PDB file of C-alpha atoms in Angstrom:
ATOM      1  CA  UNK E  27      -7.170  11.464  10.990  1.00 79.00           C
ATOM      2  CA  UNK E  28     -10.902  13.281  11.322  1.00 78.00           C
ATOM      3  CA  UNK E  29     -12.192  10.375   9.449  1.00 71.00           C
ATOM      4  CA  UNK E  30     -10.762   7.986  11.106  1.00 68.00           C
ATOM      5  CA  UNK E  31     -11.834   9.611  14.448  1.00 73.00           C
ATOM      6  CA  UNK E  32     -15.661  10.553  13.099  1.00 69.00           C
ATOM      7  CA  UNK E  33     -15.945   9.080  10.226  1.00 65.00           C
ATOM      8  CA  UNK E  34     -17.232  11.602   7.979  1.00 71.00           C
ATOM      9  CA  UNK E  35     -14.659  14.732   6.327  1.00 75.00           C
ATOM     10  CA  UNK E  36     -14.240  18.059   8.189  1.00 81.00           C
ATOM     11  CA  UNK E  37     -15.735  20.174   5.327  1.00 77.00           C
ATOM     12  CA  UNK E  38     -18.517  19.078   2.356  1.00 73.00           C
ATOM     13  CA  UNK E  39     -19.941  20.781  -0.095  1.00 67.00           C
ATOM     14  CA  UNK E  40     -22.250  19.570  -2.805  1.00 65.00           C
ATOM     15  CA  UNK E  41     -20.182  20.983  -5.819  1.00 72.00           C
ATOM     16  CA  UNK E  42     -16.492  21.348  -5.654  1.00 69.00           C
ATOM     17  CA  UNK E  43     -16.999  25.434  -5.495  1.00 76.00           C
ATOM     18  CA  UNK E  44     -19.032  24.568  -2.099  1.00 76.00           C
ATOM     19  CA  UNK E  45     -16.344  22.266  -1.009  1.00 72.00           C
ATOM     20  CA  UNK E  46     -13.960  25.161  -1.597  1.00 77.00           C
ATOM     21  CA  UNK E  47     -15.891  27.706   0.566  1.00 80.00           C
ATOM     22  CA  UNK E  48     -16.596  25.332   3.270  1.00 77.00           C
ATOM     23  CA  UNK E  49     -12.403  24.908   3.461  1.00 77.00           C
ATOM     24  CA  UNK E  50     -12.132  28.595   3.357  1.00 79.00           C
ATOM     25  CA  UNK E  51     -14.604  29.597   5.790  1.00 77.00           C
ATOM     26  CA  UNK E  52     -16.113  26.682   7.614  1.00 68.00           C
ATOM     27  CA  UNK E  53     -16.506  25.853  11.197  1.00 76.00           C
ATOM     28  CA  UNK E  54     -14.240  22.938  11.602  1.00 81.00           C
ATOM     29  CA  UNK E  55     -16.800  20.470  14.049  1.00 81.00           C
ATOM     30  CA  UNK E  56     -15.595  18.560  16.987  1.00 84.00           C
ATOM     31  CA  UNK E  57     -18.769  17.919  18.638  1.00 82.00           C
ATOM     32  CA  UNK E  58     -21.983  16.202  18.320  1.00 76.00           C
ATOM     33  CA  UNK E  59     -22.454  11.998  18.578  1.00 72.00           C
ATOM     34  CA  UNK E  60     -19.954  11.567  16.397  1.00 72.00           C
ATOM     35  CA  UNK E  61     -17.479  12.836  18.630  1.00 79.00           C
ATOM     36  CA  UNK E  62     -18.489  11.570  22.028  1.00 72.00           C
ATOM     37  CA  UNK E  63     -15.902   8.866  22.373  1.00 71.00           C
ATOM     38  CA  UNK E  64     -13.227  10.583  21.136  1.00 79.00           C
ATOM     39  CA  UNK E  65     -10.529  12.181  23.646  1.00 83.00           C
ATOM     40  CA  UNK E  66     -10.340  16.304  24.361  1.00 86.00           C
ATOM     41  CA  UNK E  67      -6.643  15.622  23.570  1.00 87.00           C
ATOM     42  CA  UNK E  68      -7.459  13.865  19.975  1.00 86.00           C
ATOM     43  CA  UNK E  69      -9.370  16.822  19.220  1.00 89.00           C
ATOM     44  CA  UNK E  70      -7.186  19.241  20.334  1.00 91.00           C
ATOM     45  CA  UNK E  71      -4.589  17.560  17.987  1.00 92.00           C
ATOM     46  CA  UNK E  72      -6.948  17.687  15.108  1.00 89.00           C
ATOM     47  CA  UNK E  73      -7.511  21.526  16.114  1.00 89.00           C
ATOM     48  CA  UNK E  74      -3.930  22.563  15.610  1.00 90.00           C
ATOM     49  CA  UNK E  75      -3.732  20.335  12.538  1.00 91.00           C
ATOM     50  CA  UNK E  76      -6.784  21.797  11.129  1.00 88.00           C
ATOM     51  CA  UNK E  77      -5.867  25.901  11.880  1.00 87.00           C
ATOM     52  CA  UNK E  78      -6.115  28.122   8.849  1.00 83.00           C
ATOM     53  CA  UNK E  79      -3.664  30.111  10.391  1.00 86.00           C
ATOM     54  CA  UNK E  80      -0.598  28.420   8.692  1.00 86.00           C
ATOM     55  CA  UNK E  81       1.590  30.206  11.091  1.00 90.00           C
ATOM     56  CA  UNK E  82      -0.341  28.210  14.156  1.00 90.00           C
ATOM     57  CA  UNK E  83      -0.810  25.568  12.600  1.00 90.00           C
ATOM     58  CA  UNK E  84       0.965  21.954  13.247  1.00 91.00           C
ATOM     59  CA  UNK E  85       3.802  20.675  11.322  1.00 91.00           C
ATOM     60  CA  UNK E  86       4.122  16.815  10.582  1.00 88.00           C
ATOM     61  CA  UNK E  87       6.900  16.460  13.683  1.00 88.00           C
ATOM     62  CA  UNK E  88       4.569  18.777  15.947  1.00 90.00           C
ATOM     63  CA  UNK E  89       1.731  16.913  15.311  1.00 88.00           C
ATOM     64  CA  UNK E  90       4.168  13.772  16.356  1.00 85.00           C
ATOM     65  CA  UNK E  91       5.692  15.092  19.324  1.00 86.00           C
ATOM     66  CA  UNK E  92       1.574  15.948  20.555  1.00 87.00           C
ATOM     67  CA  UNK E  93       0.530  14.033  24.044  1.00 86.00           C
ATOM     68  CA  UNK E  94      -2.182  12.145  22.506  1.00 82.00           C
ATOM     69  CA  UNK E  95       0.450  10.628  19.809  1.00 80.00           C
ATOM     70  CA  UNK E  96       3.176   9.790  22.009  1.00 77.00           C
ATOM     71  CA  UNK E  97       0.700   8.475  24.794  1.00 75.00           C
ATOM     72  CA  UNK E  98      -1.068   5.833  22.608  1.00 67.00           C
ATOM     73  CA  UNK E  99       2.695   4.454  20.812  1.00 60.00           C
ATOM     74  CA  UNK E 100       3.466   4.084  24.762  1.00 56.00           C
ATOM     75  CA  UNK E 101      -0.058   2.001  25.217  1.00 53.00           C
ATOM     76  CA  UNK E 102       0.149  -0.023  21.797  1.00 53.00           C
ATOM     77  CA  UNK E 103       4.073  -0.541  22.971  1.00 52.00           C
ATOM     78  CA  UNK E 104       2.933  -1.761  26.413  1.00 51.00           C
ATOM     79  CA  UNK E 105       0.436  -4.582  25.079  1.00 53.00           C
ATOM     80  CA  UNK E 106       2.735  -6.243  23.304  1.00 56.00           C
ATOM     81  CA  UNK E 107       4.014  -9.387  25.853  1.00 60.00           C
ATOM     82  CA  UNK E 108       7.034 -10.306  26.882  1.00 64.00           C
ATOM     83  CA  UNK E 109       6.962 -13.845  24.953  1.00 69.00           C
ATOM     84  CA  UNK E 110       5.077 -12.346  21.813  1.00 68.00           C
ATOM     85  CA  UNK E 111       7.781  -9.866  21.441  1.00 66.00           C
ATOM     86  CA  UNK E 112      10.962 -12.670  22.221  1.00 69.00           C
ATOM     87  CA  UNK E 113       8.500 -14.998  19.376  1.00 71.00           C
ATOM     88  CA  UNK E 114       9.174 -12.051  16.886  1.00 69.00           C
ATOM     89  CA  UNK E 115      12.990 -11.560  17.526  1.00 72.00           C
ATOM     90  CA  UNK E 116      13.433 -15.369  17.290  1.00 71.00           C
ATOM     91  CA  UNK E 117      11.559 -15.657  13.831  1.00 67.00           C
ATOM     92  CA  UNK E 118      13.736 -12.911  12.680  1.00 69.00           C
ATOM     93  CA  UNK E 119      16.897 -14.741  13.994  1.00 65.00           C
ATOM     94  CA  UNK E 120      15.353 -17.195  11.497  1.00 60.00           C
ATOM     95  CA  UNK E 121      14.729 -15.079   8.471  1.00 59.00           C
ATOM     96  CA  UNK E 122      17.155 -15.748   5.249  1.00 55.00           C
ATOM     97  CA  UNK E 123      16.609 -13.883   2.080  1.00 53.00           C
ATOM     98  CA  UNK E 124      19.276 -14.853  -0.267  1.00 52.00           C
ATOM     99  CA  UNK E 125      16.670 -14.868  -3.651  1.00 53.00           C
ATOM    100  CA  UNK E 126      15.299 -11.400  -5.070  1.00 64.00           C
ATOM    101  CA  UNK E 127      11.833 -12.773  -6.847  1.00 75.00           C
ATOM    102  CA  UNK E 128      11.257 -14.530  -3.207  1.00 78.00           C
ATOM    103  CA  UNK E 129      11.530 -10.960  -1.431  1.00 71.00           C
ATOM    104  CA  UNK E 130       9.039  -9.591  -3.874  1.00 73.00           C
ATOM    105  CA  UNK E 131       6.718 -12.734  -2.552  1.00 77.00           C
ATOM    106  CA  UNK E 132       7.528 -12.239   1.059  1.00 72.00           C
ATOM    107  CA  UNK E 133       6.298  -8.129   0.735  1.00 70.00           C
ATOM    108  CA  UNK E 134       3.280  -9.821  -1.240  1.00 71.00           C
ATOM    109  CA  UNK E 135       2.135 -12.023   0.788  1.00 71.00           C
ATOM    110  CA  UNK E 136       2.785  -9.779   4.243  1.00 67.00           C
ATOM    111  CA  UNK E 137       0.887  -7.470   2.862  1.00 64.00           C
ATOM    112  CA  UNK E 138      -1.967  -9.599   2.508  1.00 63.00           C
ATOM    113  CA  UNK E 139      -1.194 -10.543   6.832  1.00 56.00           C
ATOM    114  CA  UNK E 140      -1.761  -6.978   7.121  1.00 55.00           C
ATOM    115  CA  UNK E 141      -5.344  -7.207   6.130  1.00 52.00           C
ATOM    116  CA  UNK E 142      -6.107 -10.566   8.525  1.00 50.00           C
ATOM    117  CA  UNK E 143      -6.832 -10.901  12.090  1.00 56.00           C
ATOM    118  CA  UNK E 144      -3.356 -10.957  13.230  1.00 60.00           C
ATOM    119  CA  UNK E 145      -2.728  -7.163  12.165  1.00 66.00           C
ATOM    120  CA  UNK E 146      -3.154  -5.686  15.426  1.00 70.00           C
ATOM    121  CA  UNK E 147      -0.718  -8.015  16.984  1.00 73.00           C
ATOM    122  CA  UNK E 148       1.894  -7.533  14.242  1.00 76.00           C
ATOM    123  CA  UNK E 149       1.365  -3.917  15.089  1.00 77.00           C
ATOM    124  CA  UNK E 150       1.705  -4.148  18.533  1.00 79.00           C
ATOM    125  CA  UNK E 151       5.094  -5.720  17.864  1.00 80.00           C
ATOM    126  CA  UNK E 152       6.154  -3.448  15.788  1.00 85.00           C
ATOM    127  CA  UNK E 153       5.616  -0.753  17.854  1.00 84.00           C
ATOM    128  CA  UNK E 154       7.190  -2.434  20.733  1.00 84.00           C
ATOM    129  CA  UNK E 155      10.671  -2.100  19.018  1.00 87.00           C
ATOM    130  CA  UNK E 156       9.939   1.355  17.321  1.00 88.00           C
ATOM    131  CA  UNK E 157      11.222   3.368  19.740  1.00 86.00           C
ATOM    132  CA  UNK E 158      11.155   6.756  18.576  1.00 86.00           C
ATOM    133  CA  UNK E 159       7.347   6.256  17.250  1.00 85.00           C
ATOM    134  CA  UNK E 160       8.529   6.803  13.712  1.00 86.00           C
ATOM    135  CA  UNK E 161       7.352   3.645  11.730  1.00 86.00           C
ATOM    136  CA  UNK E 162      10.355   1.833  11.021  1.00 89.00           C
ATOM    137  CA  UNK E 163      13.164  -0.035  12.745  1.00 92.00           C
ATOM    138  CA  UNK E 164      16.436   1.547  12.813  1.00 92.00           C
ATOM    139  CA  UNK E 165      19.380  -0.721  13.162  1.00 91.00           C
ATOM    140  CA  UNK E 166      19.868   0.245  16.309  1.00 92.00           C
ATOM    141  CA  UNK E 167      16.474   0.210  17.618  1.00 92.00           C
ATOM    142  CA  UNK E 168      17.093  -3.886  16.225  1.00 89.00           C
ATOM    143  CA  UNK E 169      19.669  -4.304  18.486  1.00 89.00           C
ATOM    144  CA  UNK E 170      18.087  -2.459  21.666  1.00 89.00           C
ATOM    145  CA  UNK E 171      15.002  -5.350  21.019  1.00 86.00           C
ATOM    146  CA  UNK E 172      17.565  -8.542  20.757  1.00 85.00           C
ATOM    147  CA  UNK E 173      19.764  -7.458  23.897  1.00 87.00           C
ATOM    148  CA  UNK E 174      17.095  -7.211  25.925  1.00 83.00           C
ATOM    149  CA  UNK E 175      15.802 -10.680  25.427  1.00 79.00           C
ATOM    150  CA  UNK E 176      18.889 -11.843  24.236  1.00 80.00           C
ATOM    151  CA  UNK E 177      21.845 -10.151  26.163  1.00 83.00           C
ATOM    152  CA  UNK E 178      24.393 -12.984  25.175  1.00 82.00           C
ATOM    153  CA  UNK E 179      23.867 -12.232  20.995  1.00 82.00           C
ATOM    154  CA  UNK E 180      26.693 -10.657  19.150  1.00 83.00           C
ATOM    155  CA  UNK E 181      25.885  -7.264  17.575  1.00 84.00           C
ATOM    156  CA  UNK E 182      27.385  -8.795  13.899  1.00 86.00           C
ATOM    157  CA  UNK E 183      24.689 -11.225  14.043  1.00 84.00           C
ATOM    158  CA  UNK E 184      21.848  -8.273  15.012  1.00 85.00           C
ATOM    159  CA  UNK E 185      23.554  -6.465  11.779  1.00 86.00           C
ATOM    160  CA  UNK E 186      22.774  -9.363   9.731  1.00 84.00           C
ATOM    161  CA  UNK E 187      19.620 -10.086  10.816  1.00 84.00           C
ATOM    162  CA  UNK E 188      18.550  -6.641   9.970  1.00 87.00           C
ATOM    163  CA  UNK E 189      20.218  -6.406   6.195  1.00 84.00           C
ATOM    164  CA  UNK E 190      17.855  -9.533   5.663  1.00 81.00           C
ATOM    165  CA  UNK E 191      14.651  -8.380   6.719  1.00 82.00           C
ATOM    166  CA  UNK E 192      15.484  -5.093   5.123  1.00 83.00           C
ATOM    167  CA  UNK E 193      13.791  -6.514   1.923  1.00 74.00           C
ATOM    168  CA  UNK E 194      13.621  -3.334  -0.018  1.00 73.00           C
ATOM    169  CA  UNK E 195      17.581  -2.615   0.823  1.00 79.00           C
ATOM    170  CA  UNK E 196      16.724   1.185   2.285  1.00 84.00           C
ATOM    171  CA  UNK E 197      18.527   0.820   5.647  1.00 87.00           C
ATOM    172  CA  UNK E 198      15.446   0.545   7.204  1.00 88.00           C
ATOM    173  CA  UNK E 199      12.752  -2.261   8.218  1.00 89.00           C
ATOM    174  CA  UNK E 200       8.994  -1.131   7.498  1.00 87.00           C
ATOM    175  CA  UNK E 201       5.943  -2.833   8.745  1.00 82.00           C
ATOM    176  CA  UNK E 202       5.440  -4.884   5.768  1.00 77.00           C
ATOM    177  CA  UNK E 203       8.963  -6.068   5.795  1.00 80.00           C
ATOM    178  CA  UNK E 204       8.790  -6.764   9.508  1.00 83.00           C
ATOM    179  CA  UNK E 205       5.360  -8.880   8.934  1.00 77.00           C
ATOM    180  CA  UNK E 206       7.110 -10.775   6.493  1.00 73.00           C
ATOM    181  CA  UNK E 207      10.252 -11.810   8.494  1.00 74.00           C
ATOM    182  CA  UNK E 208       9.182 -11.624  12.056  1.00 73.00           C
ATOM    183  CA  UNK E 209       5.629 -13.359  12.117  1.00 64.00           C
ATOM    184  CA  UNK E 210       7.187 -16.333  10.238  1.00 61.00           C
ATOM    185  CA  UNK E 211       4.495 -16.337   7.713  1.00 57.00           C
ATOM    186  CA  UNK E 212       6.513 -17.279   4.891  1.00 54.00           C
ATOM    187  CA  UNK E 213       7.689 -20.727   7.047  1.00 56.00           C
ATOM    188  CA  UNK E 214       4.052 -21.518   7.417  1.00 58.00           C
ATOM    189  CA  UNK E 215       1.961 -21.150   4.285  1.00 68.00           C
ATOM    190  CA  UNK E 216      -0.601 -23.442   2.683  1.00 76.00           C
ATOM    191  CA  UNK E 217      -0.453 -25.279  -0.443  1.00 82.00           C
ATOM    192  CA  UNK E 218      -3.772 -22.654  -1.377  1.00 84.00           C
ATOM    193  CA  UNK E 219      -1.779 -19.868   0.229  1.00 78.00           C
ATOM    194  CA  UNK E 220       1.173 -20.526  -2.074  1.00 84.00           C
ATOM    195  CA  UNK E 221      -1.007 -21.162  -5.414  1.00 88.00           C
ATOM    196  CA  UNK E 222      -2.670 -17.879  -5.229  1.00 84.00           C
ATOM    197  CA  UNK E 223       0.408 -15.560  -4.481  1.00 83.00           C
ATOM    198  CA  UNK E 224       1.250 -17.841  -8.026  1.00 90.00           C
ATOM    199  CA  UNK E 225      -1.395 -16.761  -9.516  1.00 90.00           C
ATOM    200  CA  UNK E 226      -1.061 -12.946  -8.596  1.00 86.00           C
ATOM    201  CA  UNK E 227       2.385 -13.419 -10.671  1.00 88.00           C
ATOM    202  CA  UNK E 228       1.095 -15.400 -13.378  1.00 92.00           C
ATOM    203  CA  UNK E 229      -1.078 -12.910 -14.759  1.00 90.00           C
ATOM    204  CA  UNK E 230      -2.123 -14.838 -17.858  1.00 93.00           C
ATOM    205  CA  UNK E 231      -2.838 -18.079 -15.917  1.00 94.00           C
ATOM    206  CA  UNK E 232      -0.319 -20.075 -18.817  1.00 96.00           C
ATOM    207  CA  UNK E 233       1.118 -22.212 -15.208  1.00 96.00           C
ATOM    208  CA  UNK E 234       4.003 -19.845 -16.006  1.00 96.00           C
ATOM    209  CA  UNK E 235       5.317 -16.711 -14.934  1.00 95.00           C
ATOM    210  CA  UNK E 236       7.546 -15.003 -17.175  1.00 94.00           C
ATOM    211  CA  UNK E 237       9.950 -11.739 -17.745  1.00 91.00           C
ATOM    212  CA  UNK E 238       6.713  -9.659 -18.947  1.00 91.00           C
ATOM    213  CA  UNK E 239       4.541 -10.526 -16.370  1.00 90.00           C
ATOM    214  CA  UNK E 240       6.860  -9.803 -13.352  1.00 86.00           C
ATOM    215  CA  UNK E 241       7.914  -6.689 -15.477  1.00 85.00           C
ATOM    216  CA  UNK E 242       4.069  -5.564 -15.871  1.00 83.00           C
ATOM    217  CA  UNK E 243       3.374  -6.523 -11.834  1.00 77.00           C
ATOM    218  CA  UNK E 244       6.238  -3.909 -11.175  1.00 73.00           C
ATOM    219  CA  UNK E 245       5.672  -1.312 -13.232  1.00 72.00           C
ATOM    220  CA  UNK E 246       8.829  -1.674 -15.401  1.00 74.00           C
ATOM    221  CA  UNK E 247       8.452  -0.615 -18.612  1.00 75.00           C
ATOM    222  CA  UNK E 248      12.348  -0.604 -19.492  1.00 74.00           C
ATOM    223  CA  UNK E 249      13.711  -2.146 -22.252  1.00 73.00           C
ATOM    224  CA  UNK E 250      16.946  -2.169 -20.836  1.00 71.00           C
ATOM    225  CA  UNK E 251      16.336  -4.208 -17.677  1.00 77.00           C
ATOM    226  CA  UNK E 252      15.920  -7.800 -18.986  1.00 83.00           C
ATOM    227  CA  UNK E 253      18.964  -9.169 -17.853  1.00 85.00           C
ATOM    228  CA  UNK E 254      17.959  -8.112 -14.339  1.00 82.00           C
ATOM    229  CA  UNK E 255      14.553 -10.030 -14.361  1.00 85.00           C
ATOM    230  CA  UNK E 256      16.261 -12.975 -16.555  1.00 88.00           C
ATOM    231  CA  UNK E 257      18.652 -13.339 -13.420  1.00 87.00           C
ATOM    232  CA  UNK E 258      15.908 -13.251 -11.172  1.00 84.00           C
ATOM    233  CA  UNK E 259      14.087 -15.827 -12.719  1.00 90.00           C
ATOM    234  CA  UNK E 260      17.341 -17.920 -13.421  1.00 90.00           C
ATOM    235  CA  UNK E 261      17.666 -18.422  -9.432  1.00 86.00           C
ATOM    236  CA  UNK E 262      14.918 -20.620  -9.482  1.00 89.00           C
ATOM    237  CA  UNK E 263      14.209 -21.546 -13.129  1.00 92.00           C
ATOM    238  CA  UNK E 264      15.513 -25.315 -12.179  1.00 92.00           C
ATOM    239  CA  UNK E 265      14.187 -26.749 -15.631  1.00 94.00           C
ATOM    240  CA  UNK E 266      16.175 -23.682 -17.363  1.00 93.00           C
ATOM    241  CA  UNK E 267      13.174 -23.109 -19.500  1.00 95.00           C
ATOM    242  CA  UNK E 268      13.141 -19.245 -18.639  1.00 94.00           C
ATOM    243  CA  UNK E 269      10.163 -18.955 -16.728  1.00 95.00           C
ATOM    244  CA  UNK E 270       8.840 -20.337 -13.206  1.00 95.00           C
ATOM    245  CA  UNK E 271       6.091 -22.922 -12.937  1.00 96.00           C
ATOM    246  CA  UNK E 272       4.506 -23.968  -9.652  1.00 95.00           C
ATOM    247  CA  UNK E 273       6.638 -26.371  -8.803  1.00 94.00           C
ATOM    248  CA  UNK E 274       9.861 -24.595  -8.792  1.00 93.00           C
ATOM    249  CA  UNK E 275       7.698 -21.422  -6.966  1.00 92.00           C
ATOM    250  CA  UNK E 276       6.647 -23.604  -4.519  1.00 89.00           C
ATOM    251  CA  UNK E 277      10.392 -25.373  -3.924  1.00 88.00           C
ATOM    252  CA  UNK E 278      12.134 -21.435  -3.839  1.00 86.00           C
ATOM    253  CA  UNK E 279       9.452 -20.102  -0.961  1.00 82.00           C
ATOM    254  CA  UNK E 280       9.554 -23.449   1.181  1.00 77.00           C
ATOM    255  CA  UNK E 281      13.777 -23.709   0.636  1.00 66.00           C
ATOM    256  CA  UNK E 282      14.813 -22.630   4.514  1.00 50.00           C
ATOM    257  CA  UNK E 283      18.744 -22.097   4.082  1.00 40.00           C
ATOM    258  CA  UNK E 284      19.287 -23.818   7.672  1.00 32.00           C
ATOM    259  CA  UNK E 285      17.100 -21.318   9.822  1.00 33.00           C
ATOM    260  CA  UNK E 286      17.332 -23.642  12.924  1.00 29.00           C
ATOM    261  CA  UNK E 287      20.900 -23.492  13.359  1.00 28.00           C
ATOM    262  CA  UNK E 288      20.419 -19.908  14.700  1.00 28.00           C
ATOM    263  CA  UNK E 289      17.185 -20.299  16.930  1.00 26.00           C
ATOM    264  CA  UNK E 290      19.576 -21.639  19.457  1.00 32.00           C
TER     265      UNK E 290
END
């Protein structure tokens, strides 16, 4: 948070000893240029954050609970519009997630979005519907959003909405997850948008991607979980050749199991 807000690291030191000794007994600086933009309240945040008394200083919910947190989720929560926020809910009304690889290509490719222009709107969103401030969706923070845009929608429907944007199955939606069912990227993607989330999968650039390569992309190195990716891959496979080409990647992102039926 000091680097964000200055842009430079509370302590230095030109060896790692120095470094050290600057932690230990330093001056921790919250003035000069750096710091004439930045709120008395930010810096008396990063104050109690920074205190070398451990007994004074912040814990992770304190520093959560401070004014200068909760005051800017209620200002990024405020500039999110009324018809933004209803264009999210509707798109998520719309999300179906019925194959595993394409949830791994969803969280992909939202996580590019995150890096584009449209990441401070995404975020504004977001925090329009996180409540609490705590950086994911709760179920019930899900159906607070839809009932007050959409009184008439029945909470089973809310319930399923949420198990299917909840992409990593955790019980809870994250930003990434809510990027990649609410901003209805994955409806809306190029032909070059879809060849080069192919090509992060095909690692060896064969055309193909195969049980090693999505093994290797997710860190498995079981032997024992073959069957798992085999049945991942059979979903799709429509040639039954054991691996995915373009084609068949292409046809399981733009498949749309009947989305419009609930946009209503």
């Amino acid at each position: 948070l000091y680097i964000m807000l200055c842009g430079e690291p509370p302590f230095d030191g030109g060896t790692k000893e120095e470094f050290f000794e600057a932690v230990r007994f330093g001056r921790l600086d919250l003035d000069g240029d750096n710091w004439l933009m930045v709120s008395a309240e930010a810096k008396d945040l990063l104050g109690h954050m920074l205190d070398r008394n451990v007994d004074r200083r912040y814990s992770a919910l304190q520093a959560l609970n401070h004014s200068w947190i909760l005051e800017g989720t209620k200002a990024r929560r405020s500039t999110a519009t009324r018809s933004s926020v209803k264009k999210a809910l509707k798109n998520l009304k719309g999300f179906h997630n019925r194959v595993k690889l394409k949830s791994m290509v969803q969280l992909y490719i939202a996580n590019q979005h995150l890096n584009s222009k449209a990441a401070a709107e995404v975020n504004e969103l977001f925090a329009s519907l996180d409540l609490d401030g705590d950086g994911v969706l709760t179920q019930t923070e899900l159906v607070e959003g839809y009932m007050k845009f959409y009184p008439e929608i029945e909470t089973e429907l809310v319930e399923r909405i949420y198990h299917e944007a909840d992409l990593d199955k955790n019980g809870r939606i994250n930003l990434t997850e809510f990027t990649a069912a609410a901003t209805g990227i994955h409806n809306h993607l190029s032909e070059t948008q879809l060849r080069n989330a192919f090509n992060r999968f095909d690692q060896d650039g064969n055309g193909q991607i195969s049980i090693e390569e999505l093994k290797s992309l997710f860190n498995d190195n079981s032997n024992n979980s073959n069957q798992f990716w085999r049945s991942m891959i059979a979903q799709v496979d429509l040639n039954g050749d054991g691996e995915i080409d373009f084609e068949e990647f292409k046809k399981m992102m733009d498949d749309d199991e009947n989305a419009a039926g609930l946009l209503g």
